Amino acid sequence: MSALPAVSTRGLCKDFPTGEALTRVLHDVDLDLATGALTMLVGPSGCGKTTLLSIISGILQASAGTVTVYGTEITGLSDREKVAFRRSNLGFIFQQYNLLPALTAAENASVPLVAAGVPLAQARIEAGKVLERIGMGPHLKKMPAQLSGGQQQRVAIARALVHQPKLLVCDEPTAALDAQTGLAVLELLRDVARSAERAVLVVTHDSRIFDLADRIVRMSDGRLEPESNQPRSVP
Amino acid sequence: MPLMGEIALKMLWGDRAKYLALVFAVTFATMLMSQQVSIFIGLMARTASHVSDVREANLWIMDPQVRYIDEVKPMPDKQLFRVRGVQGVEWAVPWFKGLAVVRAPGGIMQQVILLGVDDASLVGRPPRMIHGRWEDLKQPDAMIMDRAGWEYTWPGEPFVPGRVVEVNDRRVAIVGLAEASPPFVTFPVVYSRYSQALKLSPTERNAMSFILARSAPGDDPKSVAHRIETATGLQALTSREFEWRSVSHYLQRTGIPVNFGITVVLGFIVGAAVAGQTFYIFVLENLRQFGALKAIGVGNTQILSMVLLQAAVVAFIGFSLGIGGSAIFFESTNDLTHLRGFRLHGEVIAATAAAVFVIMVIASFASIRKVMVLEPAIVFRG
Ligand SMILES: Nc1ncnc2c1ncn2[C@@H]1O[C@H](COP(=O)(O)OP(=O)(O)OP(=O)(O)O)[C@@H](O)[C@H]1O
Ligand SMILES: [Mg+2]
């Protein structure tokens, strides 16, 4: 493990307003994620996994505490700086894929490059290469509606990787897929984590894929559980 | 700034049904507004057609109680000489305007607008002749009719010079056809010499209706008009002023502006409502996608420019189609006698463009608000 953690949270708290009062859904979360590893965040529904993931990825404001991603304390950035930080350092994978229905697979995968200023035609070629590497070569010009769930999630993975981000965050990436496809998608994500200077954080309920984690972090009621039985050690 | 424009347009065109509905709404509003306003302007211009047809004179002198061109209060002849004596008046001639009845063989009886132009100079005639020459008016018992009036009285019959009709029990020959600007009242217009017109009209009206005059070169027409008023006690207006007097009379005294106004406002409201509704649904349906874009790192300015581009493209295409539709309407109806003179004015096109701009600002306002305040965190919610 490298000395500098990919992600490091300290004393992270999050309160949501519920009626008049505030409800605390994250309590003093201290978490370090290593580079080159796939970490799974698991726990019962409503324990705060998505909330934690959202704060780590800089799309939700923490109520207290700090998040540092590859040396940048993102909790101290302005909204504008956060957008720029996400654009160059983060890849997102959603349960619902969230592809643009009017764009082809290659165009969808090229969105982060276009957002960073690469012309669409050129970005499409880059995205095509990434899609080919993950077995989507024959489907570059198809629309999302013409693809299966697993194929759409692969397009989403290509979109999350196309700009070479250092941190990949995935919320329930296999929930909408059958067991076999889910496993294949997770294997792909693990390879991604191990093949580059990159960290992957996967929030999941899906016990069928736990085996593929380098590390499992358990959560309940907004707190991390002490880690004891690691399924395997970080390489 | 990074170009998300192409992606914004693909989003728009990807949703064919909503895209067409949006364009249709703008086209509809554009067509309704530009066409109705143009017809309205054309109709109002007709109320001053007799004034605008006279090009040689720039001053109109009349009884002080006259409020518009169709109101005639005869003046004694001596006033003409007093006007001629005012300093700065280059020339002044009498002009007659009245109604007469034309009887033609075959039982035809037609009410006409009778205009008497100056015997010597023929000042007071419209600029364009179709058949014959204005000089022919100098023949005894001659008159010239306007083309629309001829077609109205003898539909389908080609013009034959010298056709004899009876006006006020006098036999008169129609020696030529002129092109008059369409009047507000649809009666035919006939022109004769002033002295002839007095003989043709029923007796109680046989006196000078207006004096047409021209200010001397270098003299300001307005100050000459003022001098005429002081010297004669009559009312003197520049041609522009008198045209506008006549137009504003109809604007204020009839329900016409209200009527057209309602249609235009309706076009505006329906356009804005349908476009706004459709655009809002379009943005709502793409909200998760916009959220995903925000999470990925597309900034608010970029999102804003995407939505604005979508709105602008819809506005531009809808507006172009609508103006094109209006232009085709006026082009294809120009030959119809009763619609002649109605055309699409540049000012109307510009005003409609401004209205469409406001429509799209209204229509996209709610949608833009929605995407701007959108929290990217929603993309992780179920
Ligand atoms: N925007 C919000 N406003 C109020 N409460 C919220 C909001 N988002 C989350 N919560 C609450 O915070 C708690 C944690 O939610 P979170 O979505 O992080 O749980 P989760 O572990 O991801 O659950 P699941 O496994 O069902 O996705 C829940 O009690 C939820 O109701
Ligand atoms: Mg969740």
XYZ file of C-alpha atoms and ligand atoms in Angstrom:
649
model
C 0.000 0.000 0.000
C 1.345 3.430 -0.861
C 1.920 5.865 1.968
C -0.645 8.389 0.755
C -4.188 6.986 0.906
C -6.387 7.586 -2.127
C -9.237 8.775 0.060
C -9.152 9.759 3.661
C -12.088 10.939 5.752
C -11.791 12.307 9.275
C -14.643 12.929 11.681
C -17.156 12.980 8.861
C -20.725 13.789 9.952
C -23.881 14.411 7.973
C -27.187 15.751 9.250
C -30.386 15.853 7.247
C -33.271 18.080 8.245
C -36.316 16.014 9.178
C -39.184 18.362 9.830
C -38.057 20.780 12.569
C -35.078 18.721 13.780
C -31.847 17.462 12.265
C -31.189 13.754 11.956
C -27.586 12.627 11.989
C -27.043 9.881 9.404
C -23.221 9.773 9.472
C -21.354 9.718 12.798
C -17.637 10.527 12.897
C -16.621 8.431 9.941
C -12.858 7.877 9.661
C -12.063 5.906 6.529
C -8.902 5.413 4.471
C -9.039 3.870 1.001
C -5.905 2.486 -0.603
C -4.801 3.045 -4.161
C -4.926 0.013 -6.422
C -7.716 -1.666 -4.499
C -11.442 -2.274 -4.819
C -13.178 -1.496 -1.573
C -16.776 -2.514 -0.956
C -18.974 -0.573 1.400
C -21.768 -2.803 2.687
C -24.518 -2.562 5.266
C -28.258 -2.597 5.805
C -30.542 -0.339 3.871
C -30.610 3.194 5.154
C -27.340 2.943 7.099
C -25.759 5.804 5.162
C -23.716 4.151 2.406
C -24.959 6.359 -0.425
C -24.623 9.422 1.748
C -20.982 8.608 2.502
C -20.240 7.850 -1.147
C -21.847 11.137 -2.229
C -19.752 13.172 0.216
C -16.522 11.373 -0.752
C -17.214 12.112 -4.405
C -17.904 15.768 -3.724
C -21.554 15.951 -4.793
C -22.925 16.301 -1.255
C -21.802 18.722 1.435
C -20.581 17.257 4.741
C -21.971 18.731 7.968
C -18.641 18.267 9.756
C -15.278 16.616 9.168
C -12.954 16.462 6.180
C -12.546 14.420 3.005
C -9.152 14.315 1.315
C -8.840 12.765 -2.140
C -5.308 12.226 -3.396
C -4.028 15.051 -1.250
C -6.797 17.566 -2.038
C -9.144 18.406 0.803
C -12.363 18.564 -1.193
C -14.510 19.562 1.792
C -12.722 22.929 1.617
C -13.326 23.555 -2.090
C -15.876 25.957 -3.517
C -18.727 24.556 -5.608
C -16.972 25.602 -8.781
C -13.704 23.995 -7.701
C -15.547 20.822 -6.764
C -17.032 20.593 -10.262
C -13.586 20.966 -11.808
C -12.136 18.440 -9.366
C -14.792 15.864 -10.210
C -14.336 16.477 -13.908
C -10.689 15.466 -13.846
C -10.410 13.038 -10.918
C -13.649 11.114 -10.562
C -15.520 8.433 -12.436
C -19.143 7.680 -11.550
C -21.148 4.506 -12.005
C -24.821 4.563 -11.072
C -27.346 1.823 -10.431
C -29.594 3.310 -13.127
C -26.709 3.839 -15.609
C -28.052 7.350 -16.377
C -26.997 7.257 -20.002
C -28.351 9.911 -22.355
C -30.978 8.099 -24.460
C -30.334 10.270 -27.536
C -26.613 9.496 -27.712
C -24.895 6.374 -29.060
C -22.814 4.165 -26.769
C -19.599 5.813 -27.942
C -21.030 9.313 -27.552
C -22.295 8.529 -24.063
C -18.894 7.229 -23.043
C -17.239 10.356 -24.406
C -19.225 12.858 -22.305
C -16.506 13.484 -19.637
C -13.987 14.293 -22.365
C -16.425 16.639 -24.104
C -17.168 18.317 -20.770
C -13.424 18.904 -20.428
C -13.240 20.536 -23.846
C -12.378 17.721 -26.251
C -14.382 17.988 -29.498
C -17.079 15.328 -29.731
C -15.642 13.632 -32.842
C -12.263 13.152 -31.186
C -13.760 12.186 -27.822
C -15.854 9.553 -29.584
C -12.706 7.849 -30.899
C -11.131 7.785 -27.434
C -14.353 6.422 -25.948
C -14.509 3.810 -28.697
C -11.087 2.480 -27.668
C -12.187 2.135 -24.038
C -15.407 0.403 -25.098
C -13.474 -2.010 -27.298
C -11.217 -2.915 -24.400
C -14.234 -3.977 -22.335
C -15.816 -6.020 -25.082
C -18.241 -3.433 -26.411
C -16.549 -3.016 -29.782
C -19.543 -4.216 -31.827
C -21.955 -1.841 -30.098
C -20.323 1.582 -30.447
C -23.082 3.062 -32.567
C -26.037 1.571 -30.721
C -28.405 3.661 -28.656
C -28.890 2.782 -24.971
C -32.383 1.441 -25.695
C -30.855 -1.133 -28.059
C -28.509 -2.497 -25.377
C -29.041 -4.987 -22.539
C -28.651 -3.891 -18.910
C -25.162 -5.376 -18.684
C -24.139 -3.684 -21.913
C -25.507 -0.353 -20.717
C -23.569 -0.701 -17.473
C -20.438 -1.360 -19.533
C -21.073 1.850 -21.441
C -21.389 3.586 -18.079
C -18.088 2.018 -16.963
C -16.423 3.236 -20.150
C -17.818 6.707 -19.444
C -16.390 6.496 -15.919
C -12.944 5.484 -17.214
C -12.523 7.453 -20.416
C -10.817 10.435 -18.763
C -8.505 8.251 -16.633
C -9.859 9.323 -13.228
C -8.018 8.385 -10.037
C -11.120 7.500 -8.075
C -14.061 5.444 -9.258
C -17.265 5.523 -7.176
C -20.050 3.019 -7.855
C -23.425 2.836 -6.132
C -25.068 -0.581 -6.516
C -23.534 -1.163 -9.957
C -24.911 -4.718 -10.161
C -28.339 -4.270 -8.597
C -30.114 -4.131 -11.936
C -28.153 -7.030 -13.446
C -28.472 -10.815 -13.263
C -25.887 -12.750 -11.219
C -23.641 -13.709 -14.106
C -23.554 -10.245 -15.659
C -23.075 -8.683 -12.235
C -20.015 -10.833 -11.611
C -18.572 -9.940 -15.007
C -19.074 -6.220 -14.371
C -17.425 -6.472 -10.951
C -14.449 -8.383 -12.373
C -14.031 -5.612 -14.851
C -14.073 -3.013 -12.071
C -11.532 -4.976 -10.033
C -9.187 -5.201 -13.006
C -9.573 -1.468 -13.456
C -8.648 -0.913 -9.820
C -5.591 -3.131 -9.967
C -4.243 -2.170 -13.345
C -3.693 1.506 -12.622
C -2.977 4.036 -9.917
C -6.579 4.133 -9.018
C -8.996 3.381 -6.209
C -12.465 1.928 -6.633
C -15.213 2.280 -4.048
C -18.310 0.129 -4.556
C -21.439 0.445 -2.459
C -23.436 -2.758 -2.655
C -26.048 -5.026 -1.112
C -25.142 -7.802 -3.450
C -23.536 -10.611 -1.401
C -22.892 -12.607 -4.590
C -20.047 -10.256 -5.456
C -18.422 -9.851 -2.033
C -15.721 -12.356 -3.076
C -14.326 -9.897 -5.580
C -13.529 -7.196 -3.040
C -10.003 -6.454 -1.915
C -11.492 -5.097 1.256
C -14.956 -4.902 2.745
C -16.042 -2.033 4.969
C -19.195 -2.625 6.949
C -21.490 0.086 8.063
C -24.502 0.279 10.308
C -26.516 3.205 11.545
C -24.153 5.747 10.112
C -21.044 4.248 11.724
C -18.229 2.089 10.353
C -17.879 -1.290 12.040
C -14.465 -2.392 13.236
C -12.806 -4.409 10.514
C -11.728 -7.945 11.575
C -12.226 -10.729 9.072
C -10.878 -9.368 5.850
C -11.724 -11.733 2.958
C -8.291 -11.147 1.477
C -5.445 -8.796 2.000
C -4.691 -5.810 -0.138
C -1.925 -6.706 -2.591
C -15.735 27.025 -22.577
C -16.051 23.327 -23.388
C -18.633 22.653 -26.050
C -21.549 20.586 -24.885
C -23.644 22.135 -27.634
C -23.620 19.150 -29.919
C -24.763 16.928 -27.074
C -27.491 19.418 -26.134
C -28.785 19.362 -29.712
C -28.720 15.581 -29.881
C -30.777 15.501 -26.679
C -33.282 17.869 -28.265
C -33.540 16.033 -31.573
C -33.530 12.667 -29.843
C -36.953 13.468 -28.394
C -38.696 13.891 -31.732
C -42.228 14.327 -30.397
C -41.384 17.100 -27.965
C -39.047 18.774 -30.396
C -41.814 18.969 -32.994
C -44.339 20.182 -30.417
C -41.946 22.952 -29.350
C -41.225 24.058 -32.903
C -44.920 23.910 -33.735
C -45.842 26.105 -30.770
C -43.332 28.765 -31.799
C -44.318 28.516 -35.469
C -47.980 28.890 -34.560
C -47.368 31.938 -32.391
C -45.069 33.522 -34.971
C -47.518 33.028 -37.808
C -50.525 34.237 -35.878
C -48.786 37.328 -34.540
C -46.962 38.398 -37.705
C -49.919 37.743 -39.968
C -52.523 39.452 -37.790
C -50.353 42.492 -37.120
C -49.591 42.825 -40.839
C -53.248 42.634 -41.799
C -54.043 45.116 -39.063
C -51.418 47.556 -40.327
C -52.653 47.088 -43.900
C -56.226 47.689 -42.825
C -55.311 50.813 -40.876
C -53.252 52.104 -43.805
C -56.391 51.778 -45.915
C -58.155 54.350 -43.763
C -55.651 56.924 -45.027
C -55.360 55.610 -48.580
C -56.807 58.754 -50.211
C -54.235 60.883 -48.425
C -51.237 58.647 -49.116
C -52.197 58.354 -52.797
C -51.639 62.074 -53.348
C -47.889 62.475 -53.773
C -47.520 66.024 -55.147
C -49.060 67.872 -52.195
C -47.580 67.878 -48.708
C -50.239 69.976 -46.983
C -53.939 69.262 -46.478
C -56.207 72.149 -45.563
C -59.757 71.604 -44.330
C -62.545 72.857 -42.130
C -61.401 72.963 -38.483
C -64.067 70.437 -37.517
C -62.828 67.686 -39.835
C -61.265 64.859 -37.845
C -60.423 62.345 -40.580
C -60.470 61.916 -44.352
C -63.953 60.423 -44.592
C -65.471 63.389 -42.810
C -66.110 66.133 -45.354
C -67.140 69.698 -44.449
C -67.317 71.855 -47.586
C -65.493 75.176 -47.576
C -66.302 78.331 -49.559
C -64.164 78.893 -52.666
C -62.707 82.131 -51.365
C -60.651 80.168 -48.863
C -58.586 78.763 -51.726
C -57.394 82.246 -52.642
C -56.596 83.091 -49.033
C -54.484 79.926 -48.743
C -52.671 80.798 -51.959
C -51.835 84.165 -50.435
C -50.082 82.713 -47.386
C -46.331 83.129 -47.404
C -44.499 79.836 -48.051
C -47.324 78.259 -50.075
C -45.928 77.321 -53.476
C -49.291 76.324 -54.867
C -52.753 75.316 -53.648
C -55.534 73.519 -55.523
C -59.095 72.432 -54.687
C -59.943 68.792 -54.167
C -63.340 67.198 -54.062
C -64.374 64.073 -52.190
C -67.898 62.767 -52.170
C -70.169 59.843 -52.871
C -72.037 59.287 -56.128
C -74.113 56.562 -57.743
C -73.045 55.058 -61.063
C -75.777 53.538 -63.255
C -74.820 51.326 -66.125
C -76.814 49.494 -68.768
C -78.040 46.135 -67.545
C -79.508 47.570 -64.352
C -76.146 47.974 -62.643
C -76.232 50.526 -59.863
C -73.080 51.088 -57.898
C -72.215 53.547 -55.165
C -68.749 55.041 -55.730
C -66.267 57.371 -54.042
C -65.973 60.398 -56.321
C -62.683 62.318 -56.197
C -62.269 65.592 -58.107
C -58.677 66.482 -59.015
C -57.429 69.930 -60.026
C -58.590 70.834 -63.564
C -55.291 72.256 -64.721
C -52.585 70.294 -62.912
C -54.556 67.096 -62.186
C -53.032 67.191 -58.668
C -54.894 64.811 -56.368
C -54.654 61.721 -58.577
C -52.970 58.447 -57.557
C -49.530 57.747 -59.015
C -50.190 54.714 -61.191
C -52.229 54.402 -64.377
C -53.130 51.025 -65.880
C -55.140 51.922 -69.007
C -55.303 55.285 -70.775
C -53.688 58.599 -69.760
C -54.547 61.120 -67.051
C -54.738 63.768 -69.782
C -57.862 61.999 -71.044
C -59.686 63.398 -67.997
C -59.603 66.761 -69.733
C -62.140 65.521 -72.291
C -65.674 66.617 -71.437
C -67.694 64.237 -69.260
C -64.806 61.863 -68.662
C -63.754 59.932 -65.610
C -61.170 57.343 -64.619
C -62.004 54.386 -62.388
C -59.764 52.352 -60.115
C -58.938 48.810 -61.259
C -60.472 47.095 -58.205
C -63.643 49.142 -58.708
C -63.911 48.042 -62.326
C -63.448 44.376 -61.362
C -65.992 44.827 -58.597
C -68.612 46.426 -60.834
C -68.069 44.337 -63.971
C -66.494 41.072 -62.735
C -64.583 39.200 -65.434
C -65.034 41.875 -68.092
C -61.874 43.289 -69.663
C -61.509 47.061 -69.621
C -62.884 48.853 -72.682
C -62.078 52.571 -72.881
C -65.091 54.802 -73.387
C -67.712 52.764 -71.588
C -70.566 55.148 -70.892
C -72.329 55.222 -67.538
C -74.755 57.611 -65.892
C -73.790 59.606 -62.809
C -76.322 61.948 -61.247
C -78.319 61.884 -64.519
C -75.257 62.831 -66.575
C -73.677 60.559 -69.146
C -69.985 60.075 -68.438
C -67.372 57.971 -70.251
C -64.846 55.867 -68.344
C -61.692 56.719 -70.255
C -59.050 54.966 -68.175
C -58.170 52.678 -65.302
C -55.918 53.699 -62.413
C -54.409 51.758 -59.571
C -55.628 53.321 -56.330
C -54.482 52.189 -52.911
C -57.275 50.069 -51.471
C -59.674 52.272 -49.496
C -61.159 51.206 -46.176
C -64.642 51.308 -47.630
C -64.866 48.856 -50.500
C -66.643 51.182 -52.945
C -65.024 51.761 -56.326
C -63.093 55.035 -56.627
C -63.693 57.290 -59.652
C -61.643 60.342 -60.580
C -62.756 63.333 -62.593
C -61.719 66.949 -62.960
C -62.767 69.103 -59.997
C -65.239 71.116 -62.058
C -66.671 67.905 -63.478
C -66.976 66.355 -60.024
C -69.091 69.271 -58.838
C -71.504 68.597 -61.695
C -71.600 64.861 -60.948
C -72.314 65.065 -57.257
C -75.700 65.696 -55.651
C -76.147 69.420 -55.150
C -75.876 69.849 -51.400
C -72.324 68.640 -51.326
C -71.034 70.629 -54.256
C -68.241 72.619 -52.745
C -64.576 72.334 -52.022
C -63.874 69.443 -49.610
C -60.123 69.919 -49.143
C -57.384 72.214 -50.355
C -54.161 70.482 -51.394
C -51.033 72.592 -51.184
C -47.296 72.380 -51.383
C -44.916 74.332 -49.209
C -42.228 76.315 -50.996
C -38.816 74.629 -51.211
C -36.794 75.499 -48.144
C -39.904 76.203 -46.060
C -40.744 73.827 -43.245
C -44.176 72.318 -44.081
C -45.188 72.416 -40.418
C -44.578 76.115 -40.033
C -46.301 76.819 -43.352
C -49.306 74.837 -42.046
C -49.253 76.931 -38.913
C -49.188 80.143 -40.940
C -52.150 78.937 -43.029
C -54.134 78.238 -39.873
C -53.442 81.685 -38.453
C -54.232 83.415 -41.726
C -57.414 81.544 -42.674
C -58.855 80.024 -39.524
C -58.868 76.690 -41.330
C -57.157 73.505 -40.215
C -53.866 72.748 -42.033
C -51.986 69.481 -41.603
C -48.986 67.880 -43.258
C -49.797 64.753 -45.252
C -48.190 62.561 -42.555
C -50.201 64.282 -39.833
C -53.448 63.864 -41.723
C -52.740 60.204 -42.498
C -52.056 59.581 -38.861
C -55.225 61.539 -37.876
C -57.308 59.236 -40.037
C -55.606 56.082 -38.779
C -55.923 57.104 -35.142
C -59.586 57.946 -35.643
C -60.254 54.331 -36.591
C -57.914 53.113 -33.856
C -59.845 55.023 -31.214
C -63.385 54.872 -32.508
C -63.689 51.240 -33.640
C -63.243 47.813 -32.077
C -60.734 46.842 -34.746
C -57.561 47.257 -32.667
C -59.104 45.382 -29.742
C -60.105 42.589 -32.046
C -56.677 42.162 -33.579
C -55.038 42.776 -30.222
C -56.922 39.857 -28.697
C -55.821 37.526 -31.493
C -52.194 38.606 -31.171
C -52.208 38.254 -27.390
C -53.840 34.850 -27.786
C -51.090 33.753 -30.180
C -48.514 34.964 -27.690
C -50.120 33.225 -24.720
C -50.809 29.941 -26.494
C -47.283 29.919 -27.926
C -45.688 30.659 -24.576
C -47.897 28.194 -22.701
C -47.455 25.261 -25.076
C -43.734 25.881 -25.553
C -43.202 26.427 -21.827
C -45.159 23.328 -20.853
C -43.420 21.121 -23.400
C -39.975 22.449 -22.610
C -40.545 21.932 -18.904
C -41.607 18.321 -19.447
C -38.604 17.806 -21.708
C -36.244 19.062 -19.000
C -38.068 17.108 -16.261
C -37.740 13.881 -18.216
C -34.034 14.522 -18.657
C -33.505 15.629 -15.057
C -31.601 12.490 -13.993
C -29.412 12.847 -17.052
C -28.733 16.470 -16.245
C -27.956 15.365 -12.668
C -25.523 12.751 -13.963
C -23.849 15.398 -16.128
C -23.493 17.643 -13.096
C -21.978 14.810 -11.033
C -19.562 13.969 -13.826
C -18.296 17.528 -13.715
C -20.377 19.566 -16.135
C -20.650 22.988 -14.513
C -23.785 25.072 -14.065
C -22.700 27.522 -16.773
C -22.329 24.662 -19.216
C -25.710 23.224 -18.240
C -27.254 26.678 -18.611
C -25.762 27.146 -22.054
C -27.038 23.704 -23.084
C -30.614 24.578 -22.119
C -30.330 28.050 -23.645
C -29.011 26.575 -26.869
C -31.918 24.135 -26.987
C -34.368 26.997 -26.432
C -32.634 29.215 -28.985
C -32.639 26.515 -31.664
C -36.345 25.845 -31.117
C -37.063 29.586 -31.239
C -35.025 30.110 -34.386
C -36.497 27.193 -36.339
C -40.055 27.877 -35.178
C -39.726 31.586 -35.927
C -38.256 30.964 -39.384
C -41.023 28.529 -40.281
C -43.677 30.909 -38.952
C -42.360 33.954 -40.804
C -41.953 31.808 -43.914
C -45.575 30.716 -43.565
C -46.743 34.302 -43.196
C -44.679 35.414 -46.178
C -46.146 32.634 -48.307
C -49.636 33.655 -47.193
C -49.148 37.285 -48.227
C -47.302 36.323 -51.394
C -50.074 33.987 -52.512
C -52.912 36.362 -51.613
C -51.367 39.441 -53.193
C -53.260 38.863 -56.427
C -56.600 38.727 -54.657
C -58.114 42.172 -55.080
C -59.659 42.329 -51.609
C -56.332 41.417 -49.929
C -54.094 43.624 -52.045
C -51.670 45.871 -50.241
C -51.364 43.564 -47.228
C -47.748 42.595 -46.796
C -45.213 41.502 -44.210
C -43.391 44.618 -42.978
C -39.791 44.439 -41.780
C -40.866 46.088 -38.547
C -43.479 43.374 -37.991
C -40.844 40.675 -38.522
C -38.571 42.383 -36.008
C -41.389 42.844 -33.490
C -42.450 39.201 -33.874
C -38.841 38.110 -33.335
C -38.811 40.123 -30.129
C -42.108 38.544 -29.040
C -40.762 35.047 -29.777
C -37.669 35.897 -27.763
C -39.878 36.861 -24.817
C -41.952 33.695 -25.326
C -38.827 31.539 -25.114
C -37.536 33.433 -22.073
C -40.872 32.781 -20.352
C -41.013 29.208 -21.643
C -37.524 28.239 -20.516
C -37.510 30.177 -17.261
C -38.998 27.407 -15.101
C -36.942 24.737 -16.846
C -33.702 26.655 -16.353
C -34.480 27.224 -12.687
C -35.130 23.522 -12.315
C -31.779 22.405 -13.738
C -29.791 25.169 -12.076
C -30.918 24.276 -8.552
C -30.723 20.549 -9.283
C -28.530 18.718 -6.755
C -26.241 16.205 -8.445
C -26.680 13.953 -5.378
C -30.118 12.929 -6.731
C -28.411 10.619 -9.220
C -27.625 8.155 -6.435
C -31.199 8.173 -5.196
C -33.627 5.501 -6.374
N -31.783 14.163 1.112
C -32.126 13.539 2.255
N -32.941 14.164 3.121
C -33.292 13.567 4.272
N -32.867 12.359 4.626
C -32.048 11.687 3.803
C -31.646 12.252 2.562
N -30.823 11.358 1.967
C -30.741 10.290 2.796
N -31.467 10.482 3.877
C -31.570 9.555 4.992
O -30.259 9.209 5.393
C -30.196 7.845 5.740
C -29.109 7.168 4.924
O -29.492 7.125 3.555
P -28.598 6.448 2.454
O -29.276 6.635 1.178
O -27.242 6.949 2.596
O -28.664 4.914 2.887
P -28.109 3.660 2.108
O -27.232 2.971 3.057
O -27.532 4.072 0.817
O -29.437 2.840 1.867
P -29.790 1.876 0.652
O -28.972 0.642 0.880
O -31.218 1.622 0.842
O -29.447 2.578 -0.572
C -31.569 7.257 5.497
O -32.249 7.208 6.717
C -32.222 8.273 4.588
O -33.603 8.302 4.804
Mg -27.999 3.698 -1.232
